[in-house]
Coordinates of C-alpha atoms in Angstrom, one line a residue:
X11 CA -27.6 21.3 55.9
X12 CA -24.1 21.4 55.1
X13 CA -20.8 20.9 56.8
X14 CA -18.9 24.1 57.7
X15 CA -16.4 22.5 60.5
X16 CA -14.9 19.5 59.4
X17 CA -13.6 18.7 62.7
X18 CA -16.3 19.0 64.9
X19 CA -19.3 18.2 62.3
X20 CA -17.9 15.4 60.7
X21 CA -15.0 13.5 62.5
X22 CA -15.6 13.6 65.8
X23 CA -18.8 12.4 64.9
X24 CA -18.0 9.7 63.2
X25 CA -14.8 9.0 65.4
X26 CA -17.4 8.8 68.4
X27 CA -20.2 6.5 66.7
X28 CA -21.2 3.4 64.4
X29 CA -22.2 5.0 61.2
X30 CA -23.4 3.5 58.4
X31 CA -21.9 4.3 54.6
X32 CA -24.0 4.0 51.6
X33 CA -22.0 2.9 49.4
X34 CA -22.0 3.1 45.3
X35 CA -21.5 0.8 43.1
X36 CA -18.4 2.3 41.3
X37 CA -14.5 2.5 42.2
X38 CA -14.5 6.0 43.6
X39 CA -17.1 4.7 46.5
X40 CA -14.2 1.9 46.9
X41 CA -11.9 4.3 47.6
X42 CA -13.2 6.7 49.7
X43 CA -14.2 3.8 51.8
X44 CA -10.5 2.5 52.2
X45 CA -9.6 6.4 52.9
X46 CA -12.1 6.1 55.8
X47 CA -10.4 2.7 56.7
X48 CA -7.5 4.3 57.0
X49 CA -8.3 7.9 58.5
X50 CA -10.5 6.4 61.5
X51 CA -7.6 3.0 61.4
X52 CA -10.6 0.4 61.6
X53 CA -9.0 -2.9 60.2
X54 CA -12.5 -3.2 58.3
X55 CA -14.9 -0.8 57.3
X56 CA -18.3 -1.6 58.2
X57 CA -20.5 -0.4 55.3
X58 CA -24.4 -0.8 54.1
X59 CA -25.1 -1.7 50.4
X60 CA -28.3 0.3 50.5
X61 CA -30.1 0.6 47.2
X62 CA -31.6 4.8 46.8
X63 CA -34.6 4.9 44.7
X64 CA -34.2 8.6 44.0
X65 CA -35.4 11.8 45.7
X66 CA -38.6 10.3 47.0
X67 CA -36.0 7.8 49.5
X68 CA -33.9 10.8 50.0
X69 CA -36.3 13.4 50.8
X70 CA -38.1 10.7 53.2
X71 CA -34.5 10.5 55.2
X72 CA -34.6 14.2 55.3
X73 CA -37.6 14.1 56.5
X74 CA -36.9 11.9 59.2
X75 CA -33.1 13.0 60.3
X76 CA -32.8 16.4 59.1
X77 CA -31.0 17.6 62.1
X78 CA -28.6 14.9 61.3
X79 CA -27.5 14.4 57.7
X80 CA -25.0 17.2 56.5
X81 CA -24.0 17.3 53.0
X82 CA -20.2 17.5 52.2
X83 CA -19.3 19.2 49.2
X84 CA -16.7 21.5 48.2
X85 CA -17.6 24.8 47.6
X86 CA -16.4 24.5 44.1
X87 CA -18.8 22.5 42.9
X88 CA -21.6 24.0 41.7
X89 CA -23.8 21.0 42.4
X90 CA -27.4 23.5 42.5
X91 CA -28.3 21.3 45.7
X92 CA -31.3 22.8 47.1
X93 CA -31.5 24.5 50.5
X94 CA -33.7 22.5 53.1
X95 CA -36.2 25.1 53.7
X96 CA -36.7 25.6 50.2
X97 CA -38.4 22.1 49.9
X98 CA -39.2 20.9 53.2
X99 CA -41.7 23.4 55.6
X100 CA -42.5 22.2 59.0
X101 CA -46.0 21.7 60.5
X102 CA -45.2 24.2 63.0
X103 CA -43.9 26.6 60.3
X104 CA -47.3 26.3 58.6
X105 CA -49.4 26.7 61.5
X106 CA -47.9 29.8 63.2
X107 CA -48.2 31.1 59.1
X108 CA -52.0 30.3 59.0
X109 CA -52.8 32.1 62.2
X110 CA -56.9 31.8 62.7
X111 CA -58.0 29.1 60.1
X112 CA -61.0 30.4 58.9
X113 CA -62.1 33.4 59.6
X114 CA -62.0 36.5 57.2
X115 CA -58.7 39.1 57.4
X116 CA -59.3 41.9 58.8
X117 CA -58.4 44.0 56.1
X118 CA -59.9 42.2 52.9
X119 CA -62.8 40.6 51.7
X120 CA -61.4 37.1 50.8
X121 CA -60.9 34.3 53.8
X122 CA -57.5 34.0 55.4
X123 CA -58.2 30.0 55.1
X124 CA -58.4 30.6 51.2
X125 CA -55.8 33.1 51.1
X126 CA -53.6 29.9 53.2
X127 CA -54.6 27.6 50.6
X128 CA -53.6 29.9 47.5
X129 CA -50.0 30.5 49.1
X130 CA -49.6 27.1 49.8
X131 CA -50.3 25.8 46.3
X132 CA -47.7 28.7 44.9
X133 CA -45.2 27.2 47.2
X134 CA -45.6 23.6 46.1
X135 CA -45.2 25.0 42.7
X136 CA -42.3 27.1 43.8
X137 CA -40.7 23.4 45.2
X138 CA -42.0 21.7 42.4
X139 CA -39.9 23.7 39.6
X140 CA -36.5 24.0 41.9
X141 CA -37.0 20.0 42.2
X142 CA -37.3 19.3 38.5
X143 CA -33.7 21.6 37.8
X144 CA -32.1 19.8 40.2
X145 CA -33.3 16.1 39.1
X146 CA -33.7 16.8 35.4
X147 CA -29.7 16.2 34.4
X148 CA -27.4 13.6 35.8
X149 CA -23.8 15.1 36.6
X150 CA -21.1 14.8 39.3
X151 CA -19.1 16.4 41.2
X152 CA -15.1 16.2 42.7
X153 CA -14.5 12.4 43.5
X154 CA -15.8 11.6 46.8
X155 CA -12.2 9.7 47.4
X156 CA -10.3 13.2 46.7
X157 CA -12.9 15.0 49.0
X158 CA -12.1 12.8 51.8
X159 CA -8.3 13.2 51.1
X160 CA -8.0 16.7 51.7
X161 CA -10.2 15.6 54.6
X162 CA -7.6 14.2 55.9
X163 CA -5.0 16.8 54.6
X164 CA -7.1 19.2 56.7
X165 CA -6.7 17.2 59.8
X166 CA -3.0 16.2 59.2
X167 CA -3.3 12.9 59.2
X168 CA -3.1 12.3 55.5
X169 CA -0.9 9.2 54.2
X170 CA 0.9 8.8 50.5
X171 CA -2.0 5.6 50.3
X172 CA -4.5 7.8 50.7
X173 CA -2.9 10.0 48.5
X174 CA -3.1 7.2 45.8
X175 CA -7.0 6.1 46.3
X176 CA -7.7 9.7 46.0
X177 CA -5.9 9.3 42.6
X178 CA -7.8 6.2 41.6
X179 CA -11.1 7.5 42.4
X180 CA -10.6 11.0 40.0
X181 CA -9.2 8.2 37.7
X182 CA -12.6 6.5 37.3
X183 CA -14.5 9.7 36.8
X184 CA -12.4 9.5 34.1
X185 CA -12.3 6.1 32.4
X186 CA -15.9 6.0 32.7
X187 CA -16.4 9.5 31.2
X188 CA -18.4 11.0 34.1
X189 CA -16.7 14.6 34.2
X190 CA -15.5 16.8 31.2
X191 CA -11.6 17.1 30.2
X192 CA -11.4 20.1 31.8
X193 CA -12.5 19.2 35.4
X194 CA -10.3 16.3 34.9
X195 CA -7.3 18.3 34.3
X196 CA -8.1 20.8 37.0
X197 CA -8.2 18.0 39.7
X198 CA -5.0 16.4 37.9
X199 CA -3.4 19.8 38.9
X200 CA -4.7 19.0 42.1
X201 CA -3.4 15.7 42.9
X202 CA -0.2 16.8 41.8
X203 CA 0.5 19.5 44.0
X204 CA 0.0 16.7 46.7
X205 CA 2.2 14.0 44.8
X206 CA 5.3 16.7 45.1
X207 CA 4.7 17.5 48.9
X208 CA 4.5 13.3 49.7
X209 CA 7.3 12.6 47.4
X210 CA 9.1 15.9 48.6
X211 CA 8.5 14.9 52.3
X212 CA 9.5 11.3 52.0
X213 CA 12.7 11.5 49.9
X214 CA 15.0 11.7 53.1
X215 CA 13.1 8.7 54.9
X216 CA 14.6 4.7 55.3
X217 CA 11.4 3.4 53.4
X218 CA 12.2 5.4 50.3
X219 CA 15.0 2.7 49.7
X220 CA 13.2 -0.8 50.8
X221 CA 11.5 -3.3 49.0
X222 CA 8.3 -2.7 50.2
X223 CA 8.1 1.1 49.3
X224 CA 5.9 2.7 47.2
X225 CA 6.4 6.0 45.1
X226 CA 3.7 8.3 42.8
X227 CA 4.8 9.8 40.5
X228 CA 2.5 12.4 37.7
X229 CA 3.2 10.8 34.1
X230 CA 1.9 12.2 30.6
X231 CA 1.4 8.6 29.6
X232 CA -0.5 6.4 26.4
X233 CA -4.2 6.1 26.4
X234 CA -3.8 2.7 25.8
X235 CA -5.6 0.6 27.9
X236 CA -3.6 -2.0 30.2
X237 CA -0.4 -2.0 27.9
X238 CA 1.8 -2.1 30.3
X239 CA 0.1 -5.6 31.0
X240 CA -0.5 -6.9 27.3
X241 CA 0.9 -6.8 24.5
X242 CA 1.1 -3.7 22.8
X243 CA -0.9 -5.3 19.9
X244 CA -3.9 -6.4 22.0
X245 CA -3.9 -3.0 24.1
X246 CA -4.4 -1.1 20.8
X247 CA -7.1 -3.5 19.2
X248 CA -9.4 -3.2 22.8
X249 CA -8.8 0.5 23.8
X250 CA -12.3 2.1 22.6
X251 CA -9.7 5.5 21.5
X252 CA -7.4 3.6 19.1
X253 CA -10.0 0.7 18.2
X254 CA -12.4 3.3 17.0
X255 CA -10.6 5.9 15.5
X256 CA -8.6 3.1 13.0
X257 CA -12.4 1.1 12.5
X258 CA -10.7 -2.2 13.5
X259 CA -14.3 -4.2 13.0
X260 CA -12.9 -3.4 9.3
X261 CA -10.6 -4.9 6.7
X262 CA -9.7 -1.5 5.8
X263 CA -9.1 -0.9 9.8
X264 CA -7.0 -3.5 10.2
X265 CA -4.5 -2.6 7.2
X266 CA -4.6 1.0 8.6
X267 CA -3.2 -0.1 11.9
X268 CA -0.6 -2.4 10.4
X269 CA 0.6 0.8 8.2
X270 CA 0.7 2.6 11.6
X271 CA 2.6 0.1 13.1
X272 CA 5.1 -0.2 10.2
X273 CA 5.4 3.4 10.2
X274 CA 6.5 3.5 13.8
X275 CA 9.1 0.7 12.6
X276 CA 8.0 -1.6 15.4
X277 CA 8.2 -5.0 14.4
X278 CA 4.9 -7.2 15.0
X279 CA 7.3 -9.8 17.2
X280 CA 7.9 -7.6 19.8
X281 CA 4.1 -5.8 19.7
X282 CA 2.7 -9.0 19.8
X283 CA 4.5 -10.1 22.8
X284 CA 4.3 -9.1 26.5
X285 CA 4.8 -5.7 27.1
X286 CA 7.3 -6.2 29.7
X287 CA 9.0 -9.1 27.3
X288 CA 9.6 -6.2 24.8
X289 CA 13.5 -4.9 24.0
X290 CA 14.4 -2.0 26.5
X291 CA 15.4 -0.1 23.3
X292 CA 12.2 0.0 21.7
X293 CA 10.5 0.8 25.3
X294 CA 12.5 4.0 26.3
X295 CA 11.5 6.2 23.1
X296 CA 7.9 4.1 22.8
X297 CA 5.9 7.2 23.6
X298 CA 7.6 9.6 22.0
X299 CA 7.4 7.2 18.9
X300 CA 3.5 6.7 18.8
X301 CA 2.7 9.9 19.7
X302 CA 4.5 10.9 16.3
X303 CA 2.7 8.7 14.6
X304 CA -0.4 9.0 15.9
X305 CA -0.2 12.5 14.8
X306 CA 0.5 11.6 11.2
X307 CA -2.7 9.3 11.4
X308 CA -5.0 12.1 12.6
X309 CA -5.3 10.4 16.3
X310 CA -4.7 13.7 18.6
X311 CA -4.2 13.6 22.5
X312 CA -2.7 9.8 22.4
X313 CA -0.8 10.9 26.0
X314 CA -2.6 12.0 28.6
X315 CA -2.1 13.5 31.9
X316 CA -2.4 10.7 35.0
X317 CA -0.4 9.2 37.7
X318 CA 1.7 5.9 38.0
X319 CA 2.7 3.7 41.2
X320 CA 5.5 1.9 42.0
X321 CA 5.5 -1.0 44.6
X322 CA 9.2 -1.4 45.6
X323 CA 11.0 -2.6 42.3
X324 CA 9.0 -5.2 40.2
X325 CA 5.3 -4.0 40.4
X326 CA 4.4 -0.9 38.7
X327 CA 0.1 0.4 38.0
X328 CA -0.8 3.1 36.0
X329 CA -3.6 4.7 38.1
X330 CA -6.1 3.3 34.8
X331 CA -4.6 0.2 35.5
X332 CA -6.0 0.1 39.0
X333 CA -9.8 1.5 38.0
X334 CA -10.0 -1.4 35.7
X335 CA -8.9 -4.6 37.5
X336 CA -10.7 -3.1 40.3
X337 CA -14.1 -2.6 38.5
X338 CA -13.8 -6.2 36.9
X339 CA -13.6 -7.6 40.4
X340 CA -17.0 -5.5 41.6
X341 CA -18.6 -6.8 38.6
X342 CA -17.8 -10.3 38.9
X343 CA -19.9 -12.7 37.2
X344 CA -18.6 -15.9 38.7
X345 CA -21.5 -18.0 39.9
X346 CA -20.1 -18.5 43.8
X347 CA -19.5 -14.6 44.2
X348 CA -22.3 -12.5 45.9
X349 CA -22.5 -8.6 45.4
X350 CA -20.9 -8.6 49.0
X351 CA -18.1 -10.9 48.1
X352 CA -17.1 -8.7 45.2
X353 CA -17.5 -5.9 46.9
X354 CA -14.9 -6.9 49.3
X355 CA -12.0 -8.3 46.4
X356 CA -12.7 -5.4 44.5
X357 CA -11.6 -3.6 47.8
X358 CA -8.7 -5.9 48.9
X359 CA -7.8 -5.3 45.1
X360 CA -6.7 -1.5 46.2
X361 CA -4.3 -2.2 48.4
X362 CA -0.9 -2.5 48.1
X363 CA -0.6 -6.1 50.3
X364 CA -3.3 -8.0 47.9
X365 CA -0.7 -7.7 44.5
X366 CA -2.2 -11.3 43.7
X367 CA -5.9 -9.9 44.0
X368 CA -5.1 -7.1 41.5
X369 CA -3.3 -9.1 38.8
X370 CA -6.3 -11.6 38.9
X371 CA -8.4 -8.2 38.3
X372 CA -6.3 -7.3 35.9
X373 CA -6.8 -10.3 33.6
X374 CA -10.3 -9.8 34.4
X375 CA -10.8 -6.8 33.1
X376 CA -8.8 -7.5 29.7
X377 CA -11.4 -10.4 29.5
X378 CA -14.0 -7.9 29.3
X379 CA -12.2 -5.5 27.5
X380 CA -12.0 -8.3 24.5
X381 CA -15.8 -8.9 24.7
X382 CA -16.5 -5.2 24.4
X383 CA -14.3 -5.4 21.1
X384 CA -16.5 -8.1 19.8
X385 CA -19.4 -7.0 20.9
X386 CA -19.1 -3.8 19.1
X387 CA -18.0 -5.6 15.8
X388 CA -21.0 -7.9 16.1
X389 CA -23.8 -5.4 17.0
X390 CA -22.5 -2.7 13.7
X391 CA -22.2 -6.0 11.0
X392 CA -25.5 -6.8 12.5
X393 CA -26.9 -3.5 12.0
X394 CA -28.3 -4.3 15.6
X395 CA -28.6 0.2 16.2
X396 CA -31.8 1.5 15.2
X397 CA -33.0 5.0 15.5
X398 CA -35.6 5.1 17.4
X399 CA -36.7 8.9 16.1
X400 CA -35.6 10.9 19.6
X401 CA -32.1 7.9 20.1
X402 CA -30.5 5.5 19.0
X403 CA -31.9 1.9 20.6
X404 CA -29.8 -1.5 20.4
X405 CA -30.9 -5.0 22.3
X406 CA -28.4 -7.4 23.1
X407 CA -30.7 -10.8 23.1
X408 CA -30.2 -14.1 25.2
X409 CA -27.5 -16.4 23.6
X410 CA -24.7 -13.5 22.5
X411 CA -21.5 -14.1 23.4
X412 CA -20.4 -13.2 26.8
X413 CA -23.7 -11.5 27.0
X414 CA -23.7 -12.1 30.9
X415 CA -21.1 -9.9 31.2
X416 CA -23.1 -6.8 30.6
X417 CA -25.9 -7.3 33.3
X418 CA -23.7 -5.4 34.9
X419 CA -24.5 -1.6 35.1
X420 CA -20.8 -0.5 34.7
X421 CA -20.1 -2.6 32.4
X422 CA -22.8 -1.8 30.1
X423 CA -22.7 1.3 30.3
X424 CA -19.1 1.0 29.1
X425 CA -20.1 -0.8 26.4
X426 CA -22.8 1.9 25.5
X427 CA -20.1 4.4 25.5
X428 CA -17.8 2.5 23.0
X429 CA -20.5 1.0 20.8
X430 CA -21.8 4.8 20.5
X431 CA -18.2 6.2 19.4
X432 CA -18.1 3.4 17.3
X433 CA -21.0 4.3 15.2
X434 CA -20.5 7.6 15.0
X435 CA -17.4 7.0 13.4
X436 CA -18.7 3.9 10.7
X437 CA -21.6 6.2 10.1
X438 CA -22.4 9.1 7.4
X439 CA -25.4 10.2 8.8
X440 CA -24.0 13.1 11.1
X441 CA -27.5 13.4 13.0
X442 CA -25.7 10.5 14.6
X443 CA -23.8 12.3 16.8
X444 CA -26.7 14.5 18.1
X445 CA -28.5 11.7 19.4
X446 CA -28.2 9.7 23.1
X447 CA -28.2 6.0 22.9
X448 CA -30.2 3.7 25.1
X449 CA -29.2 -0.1 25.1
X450 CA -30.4 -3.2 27.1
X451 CA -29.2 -6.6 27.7
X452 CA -30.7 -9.4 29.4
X453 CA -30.3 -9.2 33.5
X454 CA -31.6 -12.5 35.6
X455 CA -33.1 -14.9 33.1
X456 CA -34.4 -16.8 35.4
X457 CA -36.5 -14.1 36.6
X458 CA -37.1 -12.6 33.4
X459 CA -35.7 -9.1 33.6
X460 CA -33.5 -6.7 31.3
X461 CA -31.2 -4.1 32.4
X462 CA -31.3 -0.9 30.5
X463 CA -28.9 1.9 30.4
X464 CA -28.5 5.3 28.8
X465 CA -25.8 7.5 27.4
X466 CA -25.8 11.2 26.4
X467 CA -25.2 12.2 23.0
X468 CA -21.4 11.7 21.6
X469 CA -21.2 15.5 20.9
X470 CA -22.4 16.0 24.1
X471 CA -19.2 17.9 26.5
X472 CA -21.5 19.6 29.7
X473 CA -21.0 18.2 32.8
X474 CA -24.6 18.5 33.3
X475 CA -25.6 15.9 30.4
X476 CA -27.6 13.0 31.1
X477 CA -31.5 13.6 31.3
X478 CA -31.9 10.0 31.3
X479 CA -32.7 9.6 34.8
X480 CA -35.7 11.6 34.9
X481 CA -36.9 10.2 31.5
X482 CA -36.7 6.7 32.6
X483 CA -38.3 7.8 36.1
X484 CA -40.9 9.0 34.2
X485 CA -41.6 6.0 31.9
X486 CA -41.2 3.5 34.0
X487 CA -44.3 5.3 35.8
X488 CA -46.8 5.3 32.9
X489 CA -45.7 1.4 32.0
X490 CA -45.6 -0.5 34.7
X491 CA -44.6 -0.9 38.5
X492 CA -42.8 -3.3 38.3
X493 CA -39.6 -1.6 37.4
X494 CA -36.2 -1.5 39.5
X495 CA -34.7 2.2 39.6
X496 CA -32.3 1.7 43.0
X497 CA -29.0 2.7 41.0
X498 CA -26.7 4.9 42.2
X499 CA -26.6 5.7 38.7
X500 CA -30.2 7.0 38.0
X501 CA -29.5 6.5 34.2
X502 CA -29.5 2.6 34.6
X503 CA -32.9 0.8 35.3
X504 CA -33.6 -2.6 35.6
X505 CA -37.4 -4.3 33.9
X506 CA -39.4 -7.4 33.5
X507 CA -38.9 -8.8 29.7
X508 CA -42.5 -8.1 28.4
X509 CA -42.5 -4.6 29.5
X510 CA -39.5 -3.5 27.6
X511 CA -41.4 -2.4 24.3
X512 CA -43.7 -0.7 26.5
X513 CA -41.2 1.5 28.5
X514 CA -39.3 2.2 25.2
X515 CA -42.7 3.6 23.3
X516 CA -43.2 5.9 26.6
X517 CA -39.5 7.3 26.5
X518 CA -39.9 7.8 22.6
X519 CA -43.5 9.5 23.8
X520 CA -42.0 11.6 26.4
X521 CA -38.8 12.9 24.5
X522 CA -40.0 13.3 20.9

């Protein structure tokens, strides 16, 4: 069921044959798909967008091929993936168990065929409960792009671009919050072990010094969002970290951050303006200067471990920089794009040849990052959050602003995660914090559906800590069928508009 020999069981198959990748919707599937690209030197990857409508899909292609799929998983990660034989039994297992199929034992009173019968339901218990543990929480593992990196480390053939999708793809476990801090910083250690080796290994060689080189580097940099591409002004008023901790839908918020600016003695012409605009004596100590402050303020962990690029001389990423513009470009919204077409710029965004592809990305994704701001504003003024008793419920209805761009499942969930810190913090009521949140926004109007999405509590840290894919599997079944659960992301499912109130009174059923 797993792969032991990476060599044998895993590239010289796929060396040797046409496969087919299933491919998520999210920036670390991007990635490991350009690591393939590169590892197997295809000039285009040949991939499958194909939806996965939970176990029942998966335990069919088991099923079918199980002398063919292999997992690949680091032994780290305790995943609690189930053992083949402890779900599946064979035919031919169960007949040369039953023996004669009717007659009495020798022994007892009671009919082997009943006896059969007994064990058999005791076993379909057995698989039932080892099921339900493994599909009751949502959690992941390593980043599939850093698995296939040390892949490729293995097998020597390892590059410093691989190097930096593998960086991009632990980067969006990140940004979109789907590991804890302390995973995070163990697979930071990682990458940077490799970082020194490449940079270590390379310092000797012609390319270090051309135009066209490229150079990692580990950096204990802002959490700021895009500031090296805004203003310094904008990137504080849109990242969900400063923006909620100050309360900048308030008056009072926005005369806390012009004190925090003052006290850093910045003045507003230069954090208004471009980052890159901004005097060279204000940029050297910047870091040093708002991590001071933002220690006076009460804002801890303002700097961050993470890793930078630099493309020869005049274009330089922050690894954050790259999950954004490339997630804005998967999510486009722009009527002529398809979720193929996407897919591709989002993946021509990651390489170092397409700078004009990124940038265009980039202002994308400040685009949504504004919207997010406002959004959040608008839906606490509103008093849009209600408590539904069991979590906290909020509807984004047709005709809000730039509501089109969250039919899109990362970029609602995004939105879920900042509109949920944001509350928390405008809130008294600490029960707040205990509760998930659950928000929907309209998907195709034309056909009349709403996606939904959910989000663990805010004082939630596990890895293991979304239950909200099992919940809604489980709702959507007693309401109707004519749901859509063929996310990745089992927490994000997709109804027709007159069945919403329905689902939402069987989740409030189910979890209360």
């Amino acid at each position: 069921m797993f792969i032991t020999d990476i060599r044998k069981e895993f590239y010289e198959v796929v060396a040797n044959q046409r496969v087919a990748l299933l491919v998520a919707s999210d920036i670390d599937a991007l990635c490991a798909c350009k690591i393939l690209q590169a590892l197997f030197h295809c000039d285009q990857v040949q991939y499958t967008l194909v939806p996965v409508t939970g176990w029942q899909d998966l335990g069919t292609a088991f099923l079918e091929h199980k002398e063919q799929i292999k997992l690949l998983i680091k032994q780290d990660d305790d995943l609690g993936v189930p053992s083949y034989d402890d779900i599946f039994r064979d035919e031919e297992d169960n007949d040369e168990e039953g023996g004669d199929s009717g007659n009495e034992s020798d022994g007892g009173s009671e009919p082997s065929g009943k006896r059969r019968r007994f064990d058999e339901v005791c076993v379909e218990q057995i698989r039932r409960e080892i099921l339900f543990d493994y599909e009751q929480y949502e959690y992941h593992g390593t980043s599939a792009a850093m698995v296939f990196f040390e892949l490729a480390w293995v097998l020597t053939k390892d590059t410093k671009d691989m190097l930096w999708w593998a960086v991009i793809g632990l980067t969006d476990q990140w940004v979109h919050d789907k590991i804890t801090h302390m995973k995070y910083v163990t697979d930071v250690a990682t990458m940077q072990r490799h970082v020194s080796r490449h940079n270590h290994r390379n310092e000797d060689e012609e390319n270090s010094l051309s135009i066209d080189c490229m150079r990692i580097s580990f950096e204990y940099d802002l959490r700021l969002t895009l500031y090296q591409h805004w203003s310094l002004f904008e990137s504080i008023c849109n990242s969900c970290y400063t923006s909620c901790h100050f309360k900048l839908w308030t008056l009072n918020g926005q005369k806390k951050l012009q004190e925090f600016l003052a006290d850093m003695g910045l003045p507003l012409k230069q954090v208004r303006q471009k980052f890159n605009s901004m005097d060279m004596s204000i940029k050297e100590n910047l870091r040093d200067v708002i991590e001071e402050s933002s220690n006076k303020y009460g804002i801890k962990d303002i700097r961050i471990q993470t890793f930078g690029v630099n493309f020869g001389f005049k274009n330089r990423f922050l690894a954050s920089d790259m999950v954004h513009a490339a997630t804005a470009l998967l999510e486009s919204t722009e009527k002529d794009d398809s979720d193929s077409d996407s897919f591709i710029k989002a993946l021509d965004s990651l390489s170092r040849s397409n700078l004009d592809r990124l940038h265009s990305g980039i202002d994308l994704a400040k685009k949504k990052l504004i919207a997010i701001q406002q959004t959040v504003a608008s839906c606490i003024y509103t008093n849009l959050i209600l408590s539904q008793g069991p979590f906290l419920y909020c509807y984004l209805m047709e005709g809000t602003p730039d509501v089109k761009l969250f039919s899109k499942p990362m970029a609602l969930t995004l939105l879920c995660k900042y509109l949920l810190k944001a509350f928390v913090h405008s809130t008294r009521n600490k029960r707040c914090k205990l509760l998930p949140l659950i928000m929907a926004a309209p998907k195709d109007v034309e056909k009349g559906t709403v996606i939904v999405a959910g989000i663990p509590p805010e004082s939630e840290t596990s890895d293991k800590k979304n239950f909200f894919g099992r919940a809604f599997e489980k709702a959507a079944e007693s309401t109707s069928s004519r749901t859509l659960h063929d996310h990745f992301d089992t927490s994000i499912i997709e109804l027709k508009m007159e069945d919403r109130t329905k689902f939402l009174d069987a989740l409030i059923t189910l979890l209360s």
